[in-house]
Tab-separated table of C-alpha atoms in Angstrom:
chain	number	residue	atom	x	y	z
T	1	MET	CA	-0.068	-0.104	0.033
T	2	GLN	CA	2.722	2.236	0.754
T	3	ALA	CA	4.053	2.314	-2.789
T	4	SER	CA	0.810	3.052	-4.276
T	5	ARG	CA	0.530	6.063	-1.551
T	6	GLU	CA	3.832	7.544	-2.613
T	7	GLY	CA	2.355	8.142	-6.041
T	8	ALA	CA	-0.954	9.721	-5.163
T	9	ARG	CA	1.216	11.956	-3.035
T	10	ARG	CA	3.328	12.781	-5.884
T	11	ARG	CA	0.122	13.579	-7.825
T	12	GLY	CA	-0.489	16.563	-5.511
T	13	PRO	CA	-3.548	17.167	-2.528
T	14	CYS	CA	-6.045	17.713	-5.026
T	15	GLN	CA	-5.662	14.846	-7.005
T	16	SER	CA	-6.668	11.309	-6.556
T	17	ARG	CA	-5.551	10.410	-3.127
T	18	ARG	CA	-6.858	6.485	-3.509
T	19	PRO	CA	-4.275	3.873	-4.838
T	20	HIS	CA	-6.909	2.994	-7.471
T	21	PRO	CA	-10.154	4.366	-8.162
T	22	HIS	CA	-13.385	3.183	-6.394
T	23	PRO	CA	-15.801	1.356	-8.822
T	24	ARG	CA	-19.275	3.569	-9.207
T	25	SER	CA	-20.642	0.388	-10.999
T	26	ASN	CA	-19.418	-1.726	-8.406
T	27	ALA	CA	-20.422	0.794	-5.432
T	28	LYS	CA	-23.255	-1.431	-4.576
T	29	PRO	CA	-25.459	-0.614	-1.488
T	30	ILE	CA	-25.163	-2.970	1.565
T	31	LEU	CA	-22.852	-5.710	2.260
T	32	ILE	CA	-23.745	-7.479	4.987
T	33	LEU	CA	-20.410	-7.344	7.125
T	34	ALA	CA	-19.175	-10.859	8.609
T	35	ALA	CA	-19.193	-11.003	12.724
T	36	ALA	CA	-15.613	-10.318	12.932
T	37	ALA	CA	-15.754	-6.950	11.146
T	38	LEU	CA	-17.994	-5.463	13.578
T	39	LEU	CA	-15.270	-4.361	16.213
T	40	THR	CA	-15.400	-1.130	15.529
T	41	VAL	CA	-15.159	1.878	17.230
T	42	GLY	CA	-18.307	2.664	18.873
T	43	SER	CA	-19.325	-0.557	18.277
T	44	GLY	CA	-21.448	-2.832	20.408
T	45	TYR	CA	-25.118	-2.382	18.988
T	46	ALA	CA	-27.659	-4.891	20.278
T	47	GLY	CA	-30.634	-6.454	19.071
T	48	ARG	CA	-34.202	-4.275	18.785
T	49	ALA	CA	-34.936	-5.836	22.364
T	50	ALA	CA	-31.968	-3.850	24.413
T	51	HIS	CA	-33.439	-0.737	22.898
T	52	GLY	CA	-37.178	-1.323	24.055
T	53	GLU	CA	-38.560	-1.552	20.369
T	54	SER	CA	-41.854	-2.714	19.467
T	55	LYS	CA	-41.440	-5.362	16.695
T	56	ASP	CA	-44.923	-4.354	15.580
T	57	GLY	CA	-43.904	-0.554	14.599
T	58	PRO	CA	-45.003	2.577	16.290
T	59	ALA	CA	-48.651	2.288	17.257
T	60	LYS	CA	-49.435	6.613	15.760
T	61	THR	CA	-47.657	8.566	13.457
T	62	ILE	CA	-47.194	12.234	14.331
T	63	ILE	CA	-47.490	13.736	11.110
T	64	GLU	CA	-46.370	17.567	10.249
T	65	THR	CA	-48.084	18.283	7.012
T	66	VAL	CA	-48.292	21.882	5.370
T	67	ARG	CA	-51.606	22.904	7.193
T	68	GLY	CA	-50.421	22.079	10.647
T	69	ALA	CA	-49.897	18.585	12.725
T	70	ASP	CA	-51.966	15.736	12.311
T	71	SER	CA	-51.606	12.043	13.874
T	72	GLY	CA	-52.678	8.326	12.819
T	73	LYS	CA	-51.818	5.074	12.524
T	74	LEU	CA	-49.519	4.290	9.997
T	75	VAL	CA	-50.852	1.848	7.049
T	76	GLY	CA	-47.939	2.719	3.748
T	77	LEU	CA	-47.087	4.716	1.495
T	78	ASP	CA	-48.884	4.353	-1.950
T	79	LEU	CA	-46.242	6.010	-4.562
T	80	ALA	CA	-48.980	5.535	-7.725
T	81	VAL	CA	-51.050	7.966	-6.366
T	82	PRO	CA	-48.456	9.409	-4.091
T	83	ALA	CA	-50.375	9.230	-0.851
T	84	LEU	CA	-49.454	8.478	2.751
T	85	ARG	CA	-52.295	5.886	4.020
T	86	LEU	CA	-53.177	6.095	7.008
T	87	GLU	CA	-55.606	3.981	8.806
T	88	GLY	CA	-59.446	4.762	7.201
T	89	ARG	CA	-57.862	7.603	5.323
T	90	GLN	CA	-54.521	8.831	3.021
T	91	LEU	CA	-53.031	12.585	2.602
T	92	PRO	CA	-51.847	13.502	-0.758
T	93	LEU	CA	-47.720	13.143	-0.070
T	94	ARG	CA	-47.354	17.069	-1.174
T	95	GLU	CA	-49.199	18.019	1.739
T	96	VAL	CA	-46.742	15.735	4.402
T	97	LEU	CA	-43.497	17.454	5.712
T	98	ARG	CA	-42.274	15.155	8.219
T	99	VAL	CA	-43.678	11.475	9.450
T	100	GLU	CA	-42.606	11.355	13.107
T	101	LEU	CA	-42.724	7.794	13.946
T	102	ASN	CA	-43.211	8.571	18.015
T	103	HIS	CA	-39.372	7.150	19.274
T	104	ALA	CA	-37.497	9.772	20.544
T	105	VAL	CA	-33.839	10.251	19.492
T	106	SER	CA	-31.224	9.657	21.964
T	107	TYR	CA	-27.609	10.564	19.925
T	108	ARG	CA	-24.333	8.559	20.330
T	109	ARG	CA	-21.312	10.210	19.432
T	110	GLU	CA	-18.814	8.038	19.316
T	111	LEU	CA	-18.098	8.050	15.795
T	112	VAL	CA	-19.991	10.739	13.347
T	113	VAL	CA	-19.668	9.986	9.665
T	114	HIS	CA	-20.483	13.007	7.349
T	115	LEU	CA	-21.134	12.282	3.599
T	116	MET	CA	-21.002	15.043	0.623
T	117	ASP	CA	-24.782	15.235	0.478
T	118	ARG	CA	-24.873	16.601	4.129
T	119	SER	CA	-25.817	13.009	5.559
T	120	VAL	CA	-24.951	12.411	8.921
T	121	LEU	CA	-24.142	8.759	10.809
T	122	TYR	CA	-23.295	7.439	13.746
T	123	GLY	CA	-21.459	4.308	14.663
T	124	GLY	CA	-18.586	2.437	14.671
T	125	LEU	CA	-16.124	1.523	11.644
T	126	GLY	CA	-14.888	-1.957	11.168
T	127	THR	CA	-11.396	-3.477	11.161
T	128	ASP	CA	-11.253	-4.413	7.857
T	129	SER	CA	-12.086	-0.632	6.543
T	130	ASP	CA	-9.670	-0.135	4.044
T	131	ASP	CA	-8.344	2.971	1.560
T	132	VAL	CA	-11.463	2.502	-0.724
T	133	SER	CA	-14.379	2.058	1.506
T	134	LEU	CA	-15.503	2.121	5.139
T	135	SER	CA	-16.988	-1.264	6.980
T	136	PHE	CA	-19.582	1.128	9.385
T	137	ASN	CA	-22.236	-0.380	11.478
T	138	GLY	CA	-24.181	1.664	13.886
T	139	ARG	CA	-27.996	2.054	15.447
T	140	LEU	CA	-29.217	2.673	11.947
T	141	PHE	CA	-27.537	-0.159	9.947
T	142	PRO	CA	-26.860	-2.857	12.624
T	143	ASP	CA	-25.466	-5.663	10.542
T	144	GLY	CA	-23.484	-3.077	8.691
T	145	ILE	CA	-22.698	-1.197	5.261
T	146	ARG	CA	-19.798	-0.704	3.078
T	147	ILE	CA	-19.117	3.396	2.495
T	148	PRO	CA	-17.230	4.261	-0.621
T	149	LEU	CA	-14.448	6.548	0.954
T	150	GLU	CA	-14.180	9.232	-1.821
T	151	TRP	CA	-17.981	10.360	-0.644
T	152	VAL	CA	-17.137	10.948	2.952
T	153	ARG	CA	-16.380	14.409	3.945
T	154	GLN	CA	-15.264	14.434	7.559
T	155	LEU	CA	-15.034	11.564	10.495
T	156	ASP	CA	-15.215	12.665	13.898
T	157	TYR	CA	-14.509	11.156	17.470
T	158	ARG	CA	-16.219	11.580	19.713
T	159	GLY	CA	-14.599	8.862	22.228
T	160	ASP	CA	-16.813	9.567	25.983
T	161	SER	CA	-20.385	10.357	24.616
T	162	ALA	CA	-21.088	11.711	28.111
T	163	ASN	CA	-18.426	14.760	26.981
T	164	PRO	CA	-19.839	17.072	24.387
T	165	PRO	CA	-18.102	17.671	21.563
T	166	LYS	CA	-15.585	20.515	21.010
T	167	PRO	CA	-16.146	23.353	18.652
T	168	THR	CA	-14.033	22.916	15.346
T	169	PRO	CA	-11.464	25.764	14.552
T	170	PRO	CA	-12.373	27.549	11.552
T	171	SER	CA	-9.112	26.911	10.110
T	172	PHE	CA	-10.022	23.105	10.134
T	173	ALA	CA	-13.319	23.178	8.744
T	174	ALA	CA	-11.967	25.633	5.710
T	175	ILE	CA	-9.552	22.864	5.112
T	176	ASN	CA	-10.663	21.557	1.364
T	177	ASP	CA	-8.049	21.336	-0.818
T	178	GLU	CA	-6.067	18.030	0.401
T	179	ASP	CA	-6.418	15.575	3.425
T	180	ALA	CA	-6.186	16.708	7.225
T	181	ILE	CA	-6.512	15.743	10.630
T	182	LEU	CA	-7.546	17.831	13.749
T	183	THR	CA	-5.684	15.712	16.878
T	184	ALA	CA	-6.919	15.277	20.382
T	185	GLU	CA	-4.699	18.118	21.696
T	186	GLY	CA	-5.560	20.735	18.474
T	187	ALA	CA	-2.997	20.487	16.092
T	188	VAL	CA	-3.833	20.475	12.715
T	189	LEU	CA	-2.047	18.145	10.322
T	190	ARG	CA	-1.964	18.046	6.822
T	191	GLY	CA	-1.246	15.765	4.145
T	192	VAL	CA	-2.719	12.409	2.579
T	193	LEU	CA	-5.029	9.947	3.994
T	194	ASP	CA	-3.004	6.214	3.800
T	195	SER	CA	-6.460	4.636	5.404
T	196	VAL	CA	-8.441	4.756	8.113
T	197	ASP	CA	-10.524	1.439	10.002
T	198	GLY	CA	-11.636	1.049	14.333
T	199	ARG	CA	-8.571	0.851	15.611
T	200	GLN	CA	-6.626	3.795	14.124
T	201	VAL	CA	-5.624	6.015	10.960
T	202	ILE	CA	-2.618	6.145	9.151
T	203	PHE	CA	-1.368	9.401	7.376
T	204	GLU	CA	1.285	10.810	5.417
T	205	GLU	CA	1.759	13.960	6.899
T	206	ARG	CA	3.622	16.340	4.988
T	207	LYS	CA	6.983	16.736	7.155
T	208	LEU	CA	6.414	14.344	9.603
T	209	GLY	CA	6.293	11.084	7.208
T	210	ARG	CA	3.912	8.452	7.883
T	211	LEU	CA	1.828	8.283	11.146
T	212	THR	CA	-0.387	6.054	12.858
T	213	LEU	CA	-2.311	7.651	15.211
T	214	PRO	CA	-4.917	5.465	17.714
T	215	TRP	CA	-8.609	7.009	17.387
T	216	LYS	CA	-8.173	8.316	21.299
T	217	GLN	CA	-5.460	10.584	19.912
T	218	VAL	CA	-7.600	11.842	16.411
T	219	ARG	CA	-10.694	13.971	17.057
T	220	SER	CA	-11.154	14.593	13.340
T	221	VAL	CA	-10.117	13.453	10.063
T	222	ARG	CA	-11.146	15.864	6.784
T	223	ILE	CA	-10.714	14.471	3.758
T	224	ALA	CA	-10.363	16.547	0.792
T	225	ALA	CA	-13.536	16.870	-1.850
T	226	LEU	CA	-11.583	15.499	-4.967
T	227	ASP	CA	-15.155	14.787	-7.394
T	228	ALA	CA	-18.681	15.834	-6.798
T	229	PRO	CA	-21.228	13.064	-5.623
T	230	PRO	CA	-23.470	11.672	-7.848
T	231	LYS	CA	-26.456	12.821	-7.988
T	232	LEU	CA	-30.549	11.230	-8.238
T	233	ALA	CA	-33.696	12.362	-9.453
T	234	PRO	CA	-35.685	10.751	-6.999
T	235	LYS	CA	-39.511	10.413	-7.328
T	236	VAL	CA	-39.713	11.723	-3.529
T	237	PRO	CA	-36.493	12.678	-1.987
T	238	GLY	CA	-36.404	13.052	1.336
T	239	LEU	CA	-34.063	11.514	4.055
T	240	ILE	CA	-34.468	8.793	7.453
T	241	GLU	CA	-33.267	10.514	10.411
T	242	GLY	CA	-32.632	7.037	12.609
T	243	VAL	CA	-33.275	7.063	16.399
T	244	ASP	CA	-29.633	7.817	16.912
T	245	GLY	CA	-29.782	10.996	15.135
T	246	SER	CA	-28.394	9.353	11.990
T	247	LEU	CA	-29.668	11.476	8.778
T	248	LEU	CA	-29.696	9.993	5.379
T	249	TYR	CA	-30.895	11.666	2.709
T	250	GLY	CA	-31.653	10.601	-1.069
T	251	GLY	CA	-35.016	9.127	-2.757
T	252	ILE	CA	-37.903	7.790	-0.436
T	253	THR	CA	-39.170	4.133	-2.125
T	254	ALA	CA	-40.897	2.964	0.717
T	255	LEU	CA	-42.717	3.408	3.779
T	256	ASP	CA	-44.684	0.885	6.362
T	257	THR	CA	-45.008	-0.523	9.731
T	258	THR	CA	-42.114	-2.247	9.615
T	259	ARG	CA	-39.434	-0.620	7.165
T	260	ALA	CA	-38.474	2.727	5.091
T	261	ALA	CA	-36.358	1.801	2.032
T	262	LEU	CA	-34.260	4.690	0.740
T	263	GLU	CA	-31.991	5.025	-2.267
T	264	SER	CA	-28.846	7.231	-1.613
T	265	PRO	CA	-26.742	8.579	-4.184
T	266	LEU	CA	-23.998	7.668	-2.541
T	267	ILE	CA	-24.365	4.608	-0.812
T	268	GLY	CA	-26.954	2.502	-2.866
T	269	LYS	CA	-30.371	1.114	-1.594
T	270	VAL	CA	-31.084	0.832	1.834
T	271	ASP	CA	-34.026	-0.724	4.131
T	272	VAL	CA	-34.115	0.067	7.698
T	273	GLU	CA	-36.440	-1.314	10.268
T	274	THR	CA	-39.257	1.451	11.589
T	275	ALA	CA	-38.395	0.832	14.984
T	276	ARG	CA	-34.878	2.282	14.046
T	277	ILE	CA	-36.408	5.356	12.892
T	278	HIS	CA	-37.103	8.670	14.311
T	279	ALA	CA	-39.051	10.447	11.469
T	280	VAL	CA	-38.465	10.532	7.777
T	281	GLU	CA	-39.177	13.648	6.068
T	282	PHE	CA	-40.151	14.260	2.343
T	283	HIS	CA	-38.788	16.966	0.317
T	284	LEU	CA	-41.150	17.810	-2.234
T	285	GLY	CA	-40.849	21.733	-2.720
T	286	ARG	CA	-43.300	22.568	-0.319
T	287	VAL	CA	-40.845	24.193	2.213
T	288	ALA	CA	-37.409	26.308	1.784
T	289	TYR	CA	-35.241	27.066	4.581
T	290	LEU	CA	-33.575	30.096	4.923
T	291	SER	CA	-31.176	28.306	5.346
T	292	ASP	CA	-30.423	26.938	2.236
T	293	ARG	CA	-30.788	30.511	0.422
T	294	ASP	CA	-28.296	33.619	0.470
T	295	PRO	CA	-29.250	36.693	1.901
T	296	ILE	CA	-29.372	39.746	0.025
T	297	ARG	CA	-28.604	41.942	2.884
T	298	VAL	CA	-26.561	41.391	5.477
T	299	VAL	CA	-25.784	44.294	8.840
T	300	GLU	CA	-24.427	43.138	11.831
T	301	ARG	CA	-23.096	45.106	14.475
T	302	GLY	CA	-21.611	43.949	18.127
T	303	CYS	CA	-20.843	46.698	20.514
T	304	HIS	CA	-18.974	49.381	19.754
T	305	ASP	CA	-16.496	48.851	23.050
T	306	LEU	CA	-15.271	45.093	21.596
T	307	GLY	CA	-14.920	46.167	18.020
T	308	PHE	CA	-16.078	43.072	16.181
T	309	HIS	CA	-19.146	41.217	15.935
T	310	TRP	CA	-20.727	37.881	15.688
T	311	PRO	CA	-21.302	36.164	11.800
T	312	TRP	CA	-24.547	34.600	11.655
T	313	GLN	CA	-24.754	30.704	11.236
T	314	ARG	CA	-26.508	28.137	9.195
T	315	ASP	CA	-27.762	25.799	11.021
T	316	ALA	CA	-26.258	26.228	14.376
T	317	ASN	CA	-25.849	28.622	16.751
T	318	VAL	CA	-23.600	31.512	16.745
T	319	PHE	CA	-21.135	30.802	19.781
T	320	ASP	CA	-19.593	27.547	19.388
T	321	LYS	CA	-21.460	26.519	16.351
T	322	GLY	CA	-22.959	23.620	18.137
T	323	PRO	CA	-26.731	22.774	16.987
T	324	LEU	CA	-29.730	25.192	17.692
T	325	ARG	CA	-31.200	24.773	21.470
T	326	ILE	CA	-33.994	26.689	22.633
T	327	GLY	CA	-34.911	26.074	26.030
T	328	THR	CA	-34.984	21.853	26.282
T	329	GLN	CA	-35.570	22.163	22.430
T	330	THR	CA	-33.302	21.503	19.543
T	331	TYR	CA	-33.662	22.478	15.654
T	332	ARG	CA	-31.587	20.863	13.115
T	333	ARG	CA	-31.966	23.626	10.643
T	334	GLY	CA	-32.447	27.765	10.893
T	335	LEU	CA	-30.112	30.290	11.855
T	336	GLY	CA	-28.153	31.212	14.253
T	337	VAL	CA	-27.302	35.091	15.378
T	338	HIS	CA	-26.364	37.732	17.623
T	339	SER	CA	-27.491	41.326	18.405
T	340	GLU	CA	-27.686	43.309	16.785
T	341	SER	CA	-28.092	41.095	13.349
T	342	HIS	CA	-30.562	42.084	10.068
T	343	LEU	CA	-30.652	39.677	7.535
T	344	THR	CA	-32.828	40.342	4.498
T	345	PHE	CA	-34.055	37.495	1.997
T	346	ALA	CA	-35.857	37.969	-1.213
T	347	ILE	CA	-38.964	36.902	-1.461
T	348	GLU	CA	-39.596	34.608	-4.355
T	349	ASP	CA	-42.525	33.344	-6.792
T	350	GLY	CA	-44.210	30.882	-4.856
T	351	ASP	CA	-43.313	31.911	-1.178
T	352	LYS	CA	-46.051	32.107	0.601
T	353	THR	CA	-46.194	31.929	4.927
T	354	PHE	CA	-42.792	32.055	6.757
T	355	GLN	CA	-42.658	30.227	9.510
T	356	THR	CA	-40.029	29.834	12.831
T	357	TRP	CA	-39.317	29.586	16.522
T	358	ILE	CA	-37.895	31.795	18.133
T	359	GLY	CA	-36.116	32.554	21.724
T	360	ILE	CA	-32.038	32.643	23.197
T	361	ASP	CA	-29.623	29.717	22.484
T	362	ALA	CA	-29.140	27.647	25.669
T	363	THR	CA	-25.565	28.660	25.213
T	364	GLY	CA	-26.922	32.042	26.401
T	365	HIS	CA	-27.660	31.070	29.741
T	366	PRO	CA	-26.034	33.784	32.321
T	367	ALA	CA	-23.590	32.059	34.358
T	368	ASN	CA	-25.380	33.700	37.595
T	369	GLY	CA	-28.844	34.184	36.615
T	370	ASN	CA	-29.311	37.485	35.673
T	371	PRO	CA	-32.740	37.307	34.078
T	372	LYS	CA	-31.434	41.132	31.700
T	373	PHE	CA	-29.050	39.054	29.944
T	374	GLY	CA	-29.627	36.947	27.464
T	375	SER	CA	-32.190	38.626	26.333
T	376	ALA	CA	-33.109	40.002	22.521
T	377	VAL	CA	-36.279	41.736	20.794
T	378	PHE	CA	-37.057	39.340	17.617
T	379	ARG	CA	-38.656	41.466	14.461
T	380	ILE	CA	-40.020	40.642	11.260
T	381	LEU	CA	-40.044	42.885	8.411
T	382	VAL	CA	-41.937	42.059	5.062
T	383	ASP	CA	-40.839	45.163	2.183
T	384	GLY	CA	-40.063	47.458	5.369
T	385	GLN	CA	-43.558	46.865	7.489
T	386	GLU	CA	-43.042	45.204	11.023
T	387	ARG	CA	-45.395	41.717	11.194
T	388	HIS	CA	-43.830	40.482	14.238
T	389	ASN	CA	-42.177	42.269	17.331
T	390	SER	CA	-41.332	39.944	20.348
T	391	GLY	CA	-40.683	42.233	22.381
T	392	ASN	CA	-37.987	41.155	25.247
T	393	LEU	CA	-37.170	37.679	25.367
T	394	ASN	CA	-34.665	36.378	27.738
T	395	TRP	CA	-33.269	33.110	28.245
T	396	GLN	CA	-35.866	32.102	30.268
T	397	ALA	CA	-38.399	32.267	27.913
T	398	LEU	CA	-40.158	29.303	26.152
T	399	PRO	CA	-39.350	28.776	22.048
T	400	ARG	CA	-41.986	31.058	20.986
T	401	ARG	CA	-43.688	30.216	17.395
T	402	VAL	CA	-43.989	32.657	14.523
T	403	GLU	CA	-46.161	32.870	11.096
T	404	VAL	CA	-45.950	35.396	8.820
T	405	ASP	CA	-47.934	36.307	5.190
T	406	LEU	CA	-45.664	36.959	2.399
T	407	GLN	CA	-47.551	37.091	-0.174
T	408	GLY	CA	-47.290	40.280	-2.172
T	409	GLY	CA	-43.859	40.773	-0.317
T	410	LYS	CA	-40.780	41.246	-2.048
T	411	GLU	CA	-38.152	41.266	0.761
T	412	LEU	CA	-38.345	39.371	4.174
T	413	GLU	CA	-35.960	41.198	6.826
T	414	LEU	CA	-35.107	38.935	10.015
T	415	VAL	CA	-33.878	41.613	12.859
T	416	VAL	CA	-32.291	40.944	16.682
T	417	GLU	CA	-31.499	43.932	18.429
T	418	MET	CA	-30.223	44.166	21.572
T	419	GLY	CA	-32.490	43.478	24.842
T	420	GLU	CA	-32.377	44.906	28.810
T	421	GLY	CA	-28.677	43.484	28.989
T	422	LEU	CA	-27.606	45.352	26.021
T	423	TYR	CA	-24.813	42.781	24.080
T	424	ILE	CA	-24.494	40.170	26.660
T	425	LEU	CA	-25.099	37.248	25.747
T	426	ASP	CA	-27.414	38.010	23.283
T	427	ARG	CA	-27.211	34.915	21.453
T	428	ALA	CA	-30.427	34.362	18.963
T	429	ASP	CA	-31.753	31.595	17.175
T	430	TRP	CA	-34.421	31.506	14.511
T	431	GLY	CA	-35.392	27.627	15.215
T	432	ASP	CA	-36.491	25.489	11.889
T	433	ALA	CA	-36.504	29.048	9.842
T	434	ARG	CA	-38.431	27.925	6.535
T	435	ILE	CA	-41.132	29.492	4.034
T	436	LEU	CA	-43.477	27.598	2.867
T	437	ARG	CA	-44.328	27.516	-0.629
T	438	ASP	CA	-46.892	26.765	-3.004
């Protein structure tokens, strides 16, 4: 393997690092792994009984539609119509945004695999991983799958899941043209990834040469994006969210009381037991998240004495780039800002209603409990006309749902102003900030 890696290094960091290209025609989906292969980082996923999951599937589903919340007993997905079939009735699939299968999410953070299509998988790596593909297993895939390494963007090792992960330095996250390692001590190593498995990472560092690092010495492995990922044109695009927090994007091909099926452009066709699924989302164009759009104007001002401001974040809080969390509620999508913030977005043809949950991020809780600190005023304007004013909201306030009509408007402006405590801890969240479309 060493000789082939020497050739990869001579070609330069922006060219293929693999000893031979992975044959996409053979990158077929799920391969059942031998028991010996399940000696992994973060392994030990037990069967259904260990998780308290019912073999009969969920008793009811909680359904989010463009018209509001709904519920019922799931029968299945009818792609011919298409419609979501419930006991005694059916819902047009284009009206359905999310089907929650009534399972709580319990994150496991031993190892996090980030794919190039924004899919995120929690689990572990088998010892038969190599420099072409990863042998991966987790709660979503207890029998294991193989993931082509060329479609992996980053691997994060969390170790003890009781400890929250440290924020990733911006300098490491910005590395795109070569492989890199962020060590447990915070050092950044650059070079060429040789191979990775459930025990260790083998890496050719620019100056230090060949390194073999056990996972306990590694926080993250970043892999250069050499090729654009393949794309699908599925009839029903969406994602499966596992009970472990995993997110797998692709085309939904089946859903009933026992299983869901999805075709991923990166790992192929997968089948998942509904007992292992927290929710299934359908991305049929009825919702546009603001974190997927670029603002047409951004005005951010911090305290004059500080001389800097906190830049807004997509799908992350403004402080440590962690999840958006208001009180105990976590939002996977949305915008994180700090006062004073003005974000203006164009209202596009078909945009109908803006929806969001507002509040102070959990990181804005002051250590001394002062109710004035960690407070802000949220304002929503359409074409300069105020449509919502929250008044002063502090860190004690529960998430507040806001809905604003956009029809006939041209610009949507989201404003966060200083609260009673001036700029101190004004870490504000626009949770699930999204636009419903016709």
